[in-house]
XYZ file of C-alpha atoms in Angstrom:
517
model
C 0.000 0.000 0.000
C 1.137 3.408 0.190
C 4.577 3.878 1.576
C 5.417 7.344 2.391
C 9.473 7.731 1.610
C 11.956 8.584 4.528
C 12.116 11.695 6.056
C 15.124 13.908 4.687
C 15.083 12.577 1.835
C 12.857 15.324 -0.051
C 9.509 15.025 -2.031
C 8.406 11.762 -3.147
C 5.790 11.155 -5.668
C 4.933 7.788 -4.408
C 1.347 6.735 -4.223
C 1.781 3.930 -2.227
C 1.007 4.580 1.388
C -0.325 7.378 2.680
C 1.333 9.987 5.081
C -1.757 10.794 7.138
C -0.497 14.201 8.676
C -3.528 15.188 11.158
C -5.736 12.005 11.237
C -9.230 13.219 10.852
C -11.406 12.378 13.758
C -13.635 9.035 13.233
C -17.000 10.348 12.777
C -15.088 13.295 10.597
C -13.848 10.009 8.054
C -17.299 7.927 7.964
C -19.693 11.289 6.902
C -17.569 12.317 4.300
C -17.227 9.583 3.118
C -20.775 9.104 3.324
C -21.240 12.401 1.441
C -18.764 11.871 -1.522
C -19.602 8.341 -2.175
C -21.875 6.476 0.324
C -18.984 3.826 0.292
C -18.994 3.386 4.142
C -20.746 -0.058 4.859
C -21.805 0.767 8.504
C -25.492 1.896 9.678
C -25.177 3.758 13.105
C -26.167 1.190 15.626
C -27.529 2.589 18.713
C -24.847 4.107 20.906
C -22.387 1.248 20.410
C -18.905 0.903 19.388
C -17.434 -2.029 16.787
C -14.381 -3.677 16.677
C -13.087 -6.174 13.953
C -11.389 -9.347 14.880
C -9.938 -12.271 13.142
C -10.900 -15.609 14.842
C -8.573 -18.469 13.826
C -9.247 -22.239 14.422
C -6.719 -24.452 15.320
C -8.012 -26.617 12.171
C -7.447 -24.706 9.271
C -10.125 -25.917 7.151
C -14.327 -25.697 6.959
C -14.956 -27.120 10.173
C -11.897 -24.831 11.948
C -13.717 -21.948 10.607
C -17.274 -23.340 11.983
C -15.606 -23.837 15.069
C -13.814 -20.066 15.370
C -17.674 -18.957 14.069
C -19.383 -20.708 16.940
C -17.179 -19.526 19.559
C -17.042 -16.068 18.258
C -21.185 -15.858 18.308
C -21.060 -17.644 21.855
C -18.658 -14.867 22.970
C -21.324 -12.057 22.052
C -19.697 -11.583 18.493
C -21.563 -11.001 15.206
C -19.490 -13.243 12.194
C -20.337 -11.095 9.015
C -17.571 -13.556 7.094
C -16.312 -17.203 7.111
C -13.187 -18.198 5.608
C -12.988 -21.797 5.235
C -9.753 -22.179 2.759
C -8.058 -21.236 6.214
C -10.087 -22.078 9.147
C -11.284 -18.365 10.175
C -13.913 -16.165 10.726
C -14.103 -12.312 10.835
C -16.843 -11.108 13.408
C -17.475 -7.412 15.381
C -17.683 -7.156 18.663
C -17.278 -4.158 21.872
C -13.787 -3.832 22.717
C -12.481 -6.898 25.067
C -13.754 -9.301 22.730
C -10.432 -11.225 21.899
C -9.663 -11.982 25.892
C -13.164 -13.960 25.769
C -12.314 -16.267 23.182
C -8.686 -16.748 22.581
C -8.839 -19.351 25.181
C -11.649 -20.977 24.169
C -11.240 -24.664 23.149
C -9.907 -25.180 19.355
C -8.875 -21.534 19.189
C -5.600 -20.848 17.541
C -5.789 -16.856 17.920
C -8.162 -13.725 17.982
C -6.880 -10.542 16.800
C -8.517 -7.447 16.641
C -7.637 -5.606 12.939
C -8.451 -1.944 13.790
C -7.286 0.280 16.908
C -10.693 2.846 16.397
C -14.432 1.614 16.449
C -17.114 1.559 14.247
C -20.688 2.538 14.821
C -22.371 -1.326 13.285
C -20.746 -4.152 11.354
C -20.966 -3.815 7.580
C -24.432 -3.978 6.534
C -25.887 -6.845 4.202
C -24.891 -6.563 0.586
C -26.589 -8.719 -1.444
C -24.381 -11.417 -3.335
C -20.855 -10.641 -1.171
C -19.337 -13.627 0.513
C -19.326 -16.313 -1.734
C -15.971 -17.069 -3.027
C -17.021 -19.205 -6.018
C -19.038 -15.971 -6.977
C -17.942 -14.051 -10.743
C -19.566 -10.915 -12.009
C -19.566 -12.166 -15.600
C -19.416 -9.632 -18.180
C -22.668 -8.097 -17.972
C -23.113 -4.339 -16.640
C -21.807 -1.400 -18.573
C -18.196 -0.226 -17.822
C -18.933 3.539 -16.733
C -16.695 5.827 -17.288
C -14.298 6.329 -14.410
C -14.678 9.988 -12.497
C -10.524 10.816 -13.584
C -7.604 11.307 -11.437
C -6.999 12.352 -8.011
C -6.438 15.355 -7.333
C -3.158 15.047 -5.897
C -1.664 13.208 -8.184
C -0.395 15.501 -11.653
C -0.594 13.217 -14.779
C 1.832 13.244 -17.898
C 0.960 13.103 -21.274
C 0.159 10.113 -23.533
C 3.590 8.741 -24.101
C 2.638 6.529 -27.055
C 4.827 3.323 -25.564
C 7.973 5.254 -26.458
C 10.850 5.516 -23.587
C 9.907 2.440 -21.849
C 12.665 2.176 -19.834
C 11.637 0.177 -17.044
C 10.604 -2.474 -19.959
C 14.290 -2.268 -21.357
C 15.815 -2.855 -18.283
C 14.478 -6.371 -17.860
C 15.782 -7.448 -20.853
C 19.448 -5.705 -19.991
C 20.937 -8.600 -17.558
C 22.300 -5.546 -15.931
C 22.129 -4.034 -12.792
C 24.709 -1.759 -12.235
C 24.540 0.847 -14.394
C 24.995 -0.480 -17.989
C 21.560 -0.279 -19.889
C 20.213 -2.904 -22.546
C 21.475 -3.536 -26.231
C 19.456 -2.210 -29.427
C 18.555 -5.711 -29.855
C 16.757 -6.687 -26.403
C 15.058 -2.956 -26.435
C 13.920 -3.617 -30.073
C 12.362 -7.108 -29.121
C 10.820 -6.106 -26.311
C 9.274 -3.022 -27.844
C 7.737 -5.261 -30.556
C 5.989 -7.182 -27.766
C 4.983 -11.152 -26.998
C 5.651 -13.824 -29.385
C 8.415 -11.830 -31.242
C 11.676 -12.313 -29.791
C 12.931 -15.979 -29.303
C 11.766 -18.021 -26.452
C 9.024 -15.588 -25.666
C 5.263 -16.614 -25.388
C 3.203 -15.988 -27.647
C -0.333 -13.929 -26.786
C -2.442 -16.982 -26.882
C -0.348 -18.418 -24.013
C -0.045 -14.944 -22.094
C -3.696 -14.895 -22.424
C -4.169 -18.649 -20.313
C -2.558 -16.448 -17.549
C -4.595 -14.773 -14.701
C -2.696 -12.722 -12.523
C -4.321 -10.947 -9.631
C -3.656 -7.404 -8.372
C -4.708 -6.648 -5.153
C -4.754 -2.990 -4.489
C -7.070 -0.386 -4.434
C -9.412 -1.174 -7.276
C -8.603 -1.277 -11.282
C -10.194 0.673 -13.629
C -11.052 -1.373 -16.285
C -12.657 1.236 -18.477
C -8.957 2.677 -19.088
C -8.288 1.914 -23.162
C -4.578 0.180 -21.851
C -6.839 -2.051 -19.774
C -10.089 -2.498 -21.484
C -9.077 -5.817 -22.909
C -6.998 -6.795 -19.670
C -9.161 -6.875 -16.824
C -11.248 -10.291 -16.019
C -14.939 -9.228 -14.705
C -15.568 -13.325 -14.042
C -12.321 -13.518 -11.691
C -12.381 -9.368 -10.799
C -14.563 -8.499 -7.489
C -14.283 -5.723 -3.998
C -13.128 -7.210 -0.894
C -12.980 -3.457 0.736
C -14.568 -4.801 3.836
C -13.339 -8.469 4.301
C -16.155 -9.986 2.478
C -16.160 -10.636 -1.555
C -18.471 -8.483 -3.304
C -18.443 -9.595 -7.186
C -21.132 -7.226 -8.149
C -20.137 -5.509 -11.916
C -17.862 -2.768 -11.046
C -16.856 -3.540 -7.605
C -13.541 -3.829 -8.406
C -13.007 -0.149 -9.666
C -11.159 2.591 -7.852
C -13.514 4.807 -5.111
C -12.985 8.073 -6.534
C -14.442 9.354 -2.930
C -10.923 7.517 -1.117
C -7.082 8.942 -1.547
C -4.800 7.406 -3.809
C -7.347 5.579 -5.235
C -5.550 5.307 -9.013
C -2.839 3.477 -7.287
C -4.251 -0.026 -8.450
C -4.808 1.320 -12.339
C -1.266 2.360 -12.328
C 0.089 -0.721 -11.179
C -2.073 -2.790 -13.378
C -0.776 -0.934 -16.544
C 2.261 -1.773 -15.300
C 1.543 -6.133 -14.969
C -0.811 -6.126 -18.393
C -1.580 -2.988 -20.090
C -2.158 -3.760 -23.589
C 0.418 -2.926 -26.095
C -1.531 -1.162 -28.893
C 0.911 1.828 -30.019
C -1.130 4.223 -27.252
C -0.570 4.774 -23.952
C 1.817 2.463 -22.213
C 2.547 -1.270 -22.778
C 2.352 -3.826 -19.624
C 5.282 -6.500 -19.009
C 2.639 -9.194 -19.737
C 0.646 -7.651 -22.316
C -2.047 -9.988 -23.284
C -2.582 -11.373 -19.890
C -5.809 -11.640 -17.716
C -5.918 -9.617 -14.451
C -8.326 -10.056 -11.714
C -8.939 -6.601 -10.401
C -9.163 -7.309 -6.761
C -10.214 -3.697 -4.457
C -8.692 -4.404 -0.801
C -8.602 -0.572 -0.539
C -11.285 0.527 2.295
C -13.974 3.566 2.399
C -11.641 4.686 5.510
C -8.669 4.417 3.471
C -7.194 1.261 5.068
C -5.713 -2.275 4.245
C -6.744 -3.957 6.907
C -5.815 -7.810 7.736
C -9.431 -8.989 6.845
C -9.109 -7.096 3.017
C -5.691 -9.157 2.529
C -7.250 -12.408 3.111
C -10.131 -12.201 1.260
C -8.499 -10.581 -1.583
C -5.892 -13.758 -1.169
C -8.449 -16.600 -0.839
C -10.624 -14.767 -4.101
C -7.174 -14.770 -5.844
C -6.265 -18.136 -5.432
C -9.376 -19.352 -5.975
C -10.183 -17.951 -9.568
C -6.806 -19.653 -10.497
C -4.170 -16.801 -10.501
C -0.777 -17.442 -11.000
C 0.487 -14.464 -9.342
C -0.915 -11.963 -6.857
C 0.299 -8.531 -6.947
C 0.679 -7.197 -3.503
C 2.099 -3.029 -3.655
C 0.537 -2.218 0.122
C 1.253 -3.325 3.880
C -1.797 -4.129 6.113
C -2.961 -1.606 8.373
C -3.119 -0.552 10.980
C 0.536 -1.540 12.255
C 3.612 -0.980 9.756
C 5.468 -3.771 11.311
C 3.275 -6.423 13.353
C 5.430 -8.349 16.454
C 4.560 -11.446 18.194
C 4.400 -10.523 21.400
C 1.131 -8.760 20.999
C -2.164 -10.651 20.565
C -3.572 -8.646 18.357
C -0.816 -7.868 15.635
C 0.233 -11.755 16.180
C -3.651 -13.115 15.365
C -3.522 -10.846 11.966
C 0.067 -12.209 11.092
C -0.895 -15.983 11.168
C -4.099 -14.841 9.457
C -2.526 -13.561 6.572
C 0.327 -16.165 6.732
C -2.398 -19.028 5.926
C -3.883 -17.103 3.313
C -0.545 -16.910 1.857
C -0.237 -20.256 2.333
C -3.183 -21.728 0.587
C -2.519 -19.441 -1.997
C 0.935 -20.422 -3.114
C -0.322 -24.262 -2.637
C -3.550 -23.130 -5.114
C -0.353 -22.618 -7.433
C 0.081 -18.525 -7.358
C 3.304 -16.813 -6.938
C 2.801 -14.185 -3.976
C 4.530 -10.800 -5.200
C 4.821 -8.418 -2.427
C 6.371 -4.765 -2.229
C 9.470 -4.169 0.649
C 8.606 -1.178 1.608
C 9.835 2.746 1.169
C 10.761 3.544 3.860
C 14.761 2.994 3.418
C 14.728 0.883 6.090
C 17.084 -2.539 6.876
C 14.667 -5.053 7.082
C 17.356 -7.341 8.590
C 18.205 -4.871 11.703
C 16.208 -3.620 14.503
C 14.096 -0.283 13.494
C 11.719 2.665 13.684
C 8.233 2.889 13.588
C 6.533 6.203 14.087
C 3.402 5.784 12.215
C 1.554 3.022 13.806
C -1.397 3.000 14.403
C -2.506 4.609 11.383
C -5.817 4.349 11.606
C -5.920 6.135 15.035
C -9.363 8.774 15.534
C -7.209 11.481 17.497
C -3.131 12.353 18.688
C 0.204 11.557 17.375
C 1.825 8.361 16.431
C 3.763 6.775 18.852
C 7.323 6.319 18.044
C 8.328 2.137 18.218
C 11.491 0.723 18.045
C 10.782 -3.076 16.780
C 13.480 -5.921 16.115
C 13.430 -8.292 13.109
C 10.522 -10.989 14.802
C 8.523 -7.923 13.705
C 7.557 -8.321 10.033
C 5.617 -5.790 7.874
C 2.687 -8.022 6.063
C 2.836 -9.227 3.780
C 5.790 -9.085 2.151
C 8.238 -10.401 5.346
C 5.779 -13.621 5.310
C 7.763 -17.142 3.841
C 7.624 -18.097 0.517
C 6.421 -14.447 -0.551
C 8.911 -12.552 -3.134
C 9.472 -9.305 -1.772
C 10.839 -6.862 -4.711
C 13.152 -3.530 -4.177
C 13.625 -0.951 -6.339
C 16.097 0.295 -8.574
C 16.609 3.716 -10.769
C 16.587 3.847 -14.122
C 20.813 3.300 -13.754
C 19.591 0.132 -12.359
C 21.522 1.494 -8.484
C 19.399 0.752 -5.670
C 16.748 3.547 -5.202
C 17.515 5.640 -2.017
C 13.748 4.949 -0.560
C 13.722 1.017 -1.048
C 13.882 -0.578 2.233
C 16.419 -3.753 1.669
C 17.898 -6.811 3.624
C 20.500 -9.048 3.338
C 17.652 -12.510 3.466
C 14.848 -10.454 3.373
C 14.084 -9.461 0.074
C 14.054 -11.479 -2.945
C 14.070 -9.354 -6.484
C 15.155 -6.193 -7.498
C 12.958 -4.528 -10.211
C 12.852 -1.239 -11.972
C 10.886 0.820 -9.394
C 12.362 4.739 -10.504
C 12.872 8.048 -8.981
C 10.281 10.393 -7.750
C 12.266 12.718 -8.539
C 13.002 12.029 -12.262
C 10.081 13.173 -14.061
C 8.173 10.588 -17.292
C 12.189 10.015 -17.766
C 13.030 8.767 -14.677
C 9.734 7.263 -12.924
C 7.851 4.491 -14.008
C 4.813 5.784 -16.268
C 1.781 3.613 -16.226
C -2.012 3.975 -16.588
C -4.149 6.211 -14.299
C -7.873 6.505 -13.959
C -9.786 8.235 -16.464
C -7.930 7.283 -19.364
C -4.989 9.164 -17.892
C -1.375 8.139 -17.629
C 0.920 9.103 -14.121
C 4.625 8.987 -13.736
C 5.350 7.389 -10.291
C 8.128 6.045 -8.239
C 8.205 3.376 -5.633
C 8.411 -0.768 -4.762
C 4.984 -0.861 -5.080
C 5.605 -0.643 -9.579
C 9.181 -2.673 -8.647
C 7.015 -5.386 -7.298
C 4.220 -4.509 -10.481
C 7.334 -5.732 -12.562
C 7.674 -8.860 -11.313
C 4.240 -9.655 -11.087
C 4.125 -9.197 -15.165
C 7.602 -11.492 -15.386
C 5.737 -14.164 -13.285
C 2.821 -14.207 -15.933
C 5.333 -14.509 -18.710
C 6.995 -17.240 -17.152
C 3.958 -18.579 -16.208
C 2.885 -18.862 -19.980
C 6.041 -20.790 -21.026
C 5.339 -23.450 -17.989
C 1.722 -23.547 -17.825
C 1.831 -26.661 -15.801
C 4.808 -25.514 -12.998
C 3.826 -24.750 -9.796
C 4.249 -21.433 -7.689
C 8.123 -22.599 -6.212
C 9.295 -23.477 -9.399
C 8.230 -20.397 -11.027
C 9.214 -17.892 -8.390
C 13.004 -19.824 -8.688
C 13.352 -19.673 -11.992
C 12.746 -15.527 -11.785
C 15.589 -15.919 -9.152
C 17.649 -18.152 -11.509
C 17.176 -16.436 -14.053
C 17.766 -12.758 -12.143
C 21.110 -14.064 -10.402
C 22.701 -15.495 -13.881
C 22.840 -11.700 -15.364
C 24.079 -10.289 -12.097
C 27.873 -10.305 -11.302
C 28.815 -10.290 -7.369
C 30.474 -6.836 -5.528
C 29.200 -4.551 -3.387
C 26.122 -2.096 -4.904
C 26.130 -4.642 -8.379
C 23.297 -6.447 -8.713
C 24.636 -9.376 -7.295
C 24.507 -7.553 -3.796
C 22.065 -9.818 -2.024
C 21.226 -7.035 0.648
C 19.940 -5.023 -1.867
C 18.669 -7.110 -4.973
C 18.204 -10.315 -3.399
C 18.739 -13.045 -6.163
C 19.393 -10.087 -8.701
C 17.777 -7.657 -10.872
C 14.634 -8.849 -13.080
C 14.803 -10.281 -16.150
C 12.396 -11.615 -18.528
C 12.480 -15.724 -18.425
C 12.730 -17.346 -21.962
């Protein structure tokens, strides 16, 4: 999600997680977004405060997730969402809910996902929470309500200067940039340069971005985006009504999920930009809330959707709210880290390859470190400053088996804002410089039929997301570990060792991105 860059460092155009400055008061956040949108699923209840919670089963299956249910409801919760792939349920309770049940018998953990209440659950929606659900292609595509405000866009730049394209066909990451002959084949597109796939394979491929909605009405993305496999899960439950998937004009940084979507798929068609797996199916998957939050329960539905539909990669360019970094040693923050750690897991055994941003906050994911920003989804006061070792991991890109992409400029050096880690991080990809203008950022697809130039690991981890789709097409029948190694074969064969090249493992993990063939 949105990562705001490092202080000192100067501006950042980075989408990617918000800096909140004065967080709005509670009741401020729900009426106006009321007003702008009436996206906020909650009916004032009468006098009461909410809380969300995760329940988790010891049995992570359809009965664990019966079980958690039955011992949330006993406990005074209400369960507005089961999740059988992984034995949970999410329910909303008062405050002091978790202490009731984590003890109960067959209980695994209960975690509370947000630090400020609610006035009801989420209110019936008619058709949300079945997993098997699909939207088909019926419903017109409105037109999308155009850009956010505070986000400037850039011109149509016709697919020319695709850099960040180039570069994964260079086998260089430390400074040199790619021959006329790898530019000129990937420029031409799929099926033209050898050992590439050709668009009937890339088009077998389903890829999943989870993010804060697609618009699929964009003309790079028309073609692209999957209604059937596409659906909200904004509140923890999925919601495959036509259109759910698109981008809440009425919530900040709402084009973030268009622009990395251009970025995985956008079509190449001489206009606008051209994705890395042009020709590939995306389910648009909106984990973005009405408050402006990615919290635990979004992740996993978004996860369980993914895998189910049949995607081969899931795009994740966010970290769960409300806590930055979530440690063991608190209930709460532990309860949402096994959640989304057997969501994860079921997904990568469904077959997908689980793409996650590190982070840019220029931060060593390996060492002890700051965090002065959690809670963000506090009602009143400051962040607390926290000083949290390693055992605390920022979800979900410090879970196992996840890929966890940095960024590099366009002189393929690491970019300042990219937090790292020597065994932390897997991939580097091109991710750009806020600072660098259409030339030096990464220039993908906004709402409205508009085009942004942005900066950040959320479009390094885009990259690999569109890699894993091409690879995907050439081994239709591998499964998620042997795809996600050969991107880190493949990465690590280009990259010579030293300090700063690409073959520094604290910085680029396996290597820079390259294109499998």
């Amino acid at each position: 999600m949105a990562q705001a860059h490092p202080a000192g460092s100067g501006p950042v155009q980075v989408p990617p997680r918000r800096t909140r400055g004065p967080v709005r008061a509670l009741l401020a956040m729900l009426l106006t977004a009321l007003v702008v949108g009436g996206a906020v699923p909650y009916v004032a209840g009468p006098g009461r405060e909410y809380f969300s919670y995760l329940v988790l089963a010891e049995r992570q299956d359809a009965s664990g997730a019966a079980r958690a249910g039955a011992e949330a409801r006993a406990a005074g919760g209400q369960v507005v969402q089961e999740y059988p792939q992984i034995g949970a349920v999410l329910a909303y309770a008062a405050g002091g809910f978790a202490d009731k049940v984590r003890d109960r018998p067959g209980v695994a953990a209960v975690g509370a996902t947000r630090t400020s209440p609610v006035p009801s659950p989420p209110r019936p929606l008619d058709g949300a929470g079945d997993f098997g659900a699909g939207a088909g292609a019926g419903g017109d595509r409105a037109a999308s309500d155009g850009a956010d405000d505070a986000t400037p866009t850039v011109a149509d730049p016709g697919e020319r200067d695709a850099w960040n394209l180039a570069m994964l066909g260079s086998g260089s990451g430390s400074g040199g940039g790619p021959s006329a002959d790898t530019t000129a084949t990937l420029l031409r597109g799929p099926g033209t340069g050898p050992g590439a796939p050709s668009a009937d394979a890339l088009r077998r491929v389903l890829v999943a971005v989870l993010d804060s909605g697609v618009d699929d009405t964009h003309p790079d993305l028309r073609a692209a985006v999957d209604p059937k496999s596409s659906a909200s899960c904004a509140d923890g439950r999925p919601d495959a009504r036509t259109g759910a998937w698109r981008p809440d004009p009425g919530v900040g940084e709402s084009g973030h999920g268009t622009h990395v979507a251009g970025i995985v798929g956008a079509a190449r068609d001489g206009h606008g930009v051209s994705g890395v797996a042009p020709g590939a199916r995306i389910a648009a998957v909106r984990l973005l809330g009405p408050l402006g939050q990615y919290y635990a329960e979004n992740i996993v539905c978004g996860m369980l959707w993914a895998a189910d539909h049949g995607a081969k990669a899931i795009n994740n360019s966010y970290f769960a709210d409300p806590w930055k970094y979530n440690c063991p040693e608190d209930g709460d923050q532990a309860a949402l880290t096994a959640a989304v750690a057997r969501a994860v897991d079921y997904a990568r055994r469904k077959g997908a390859v689980v793409v996650a941003s590190a982070g840019n906050d220029g931060q060593d994911l390996g060492a002890a470190r700051t965090d002065d920003r959690s809670p963000n989804d506090r009602s009143s006061g400051p962040a607390r400053t926290r000083y949290v070792g390693t055992e605390c991991v920022r979800l979900p890109g410090e879970l196992p088996g996840v890929v966890t992409v940095t960024a590099v400029n366009r002189d393929g050096h690491p970019s300042a804002y990219s937090n790292f880690g020597r065994g932390k991080v897997s991939l580097a990809a091109p991710g750009g410089d806020p600072d660098g203008g259409p030339q030096g950022a990464v220039v993908s697809d906004w709402p409205g039929g508009q085009y942004a130039a942005l900066a950040g690991t959320s479009m390094a981890a885009a990259h690999v997301t569109g890699a894993v789709a091409v690879a995907a097409a050439l081994h239709p029948d591998w499964d998620s570990d042997r795809l996600a190694t050969l991107l880190a074969t493949t990465a690590a064969a280009a990259c010579p060792p030293g300090p700063y090249a690409c073959g520094d493992r604290q910085y680029y993990g396996a290597g820079t991105l390259a294109l499998p063939h």
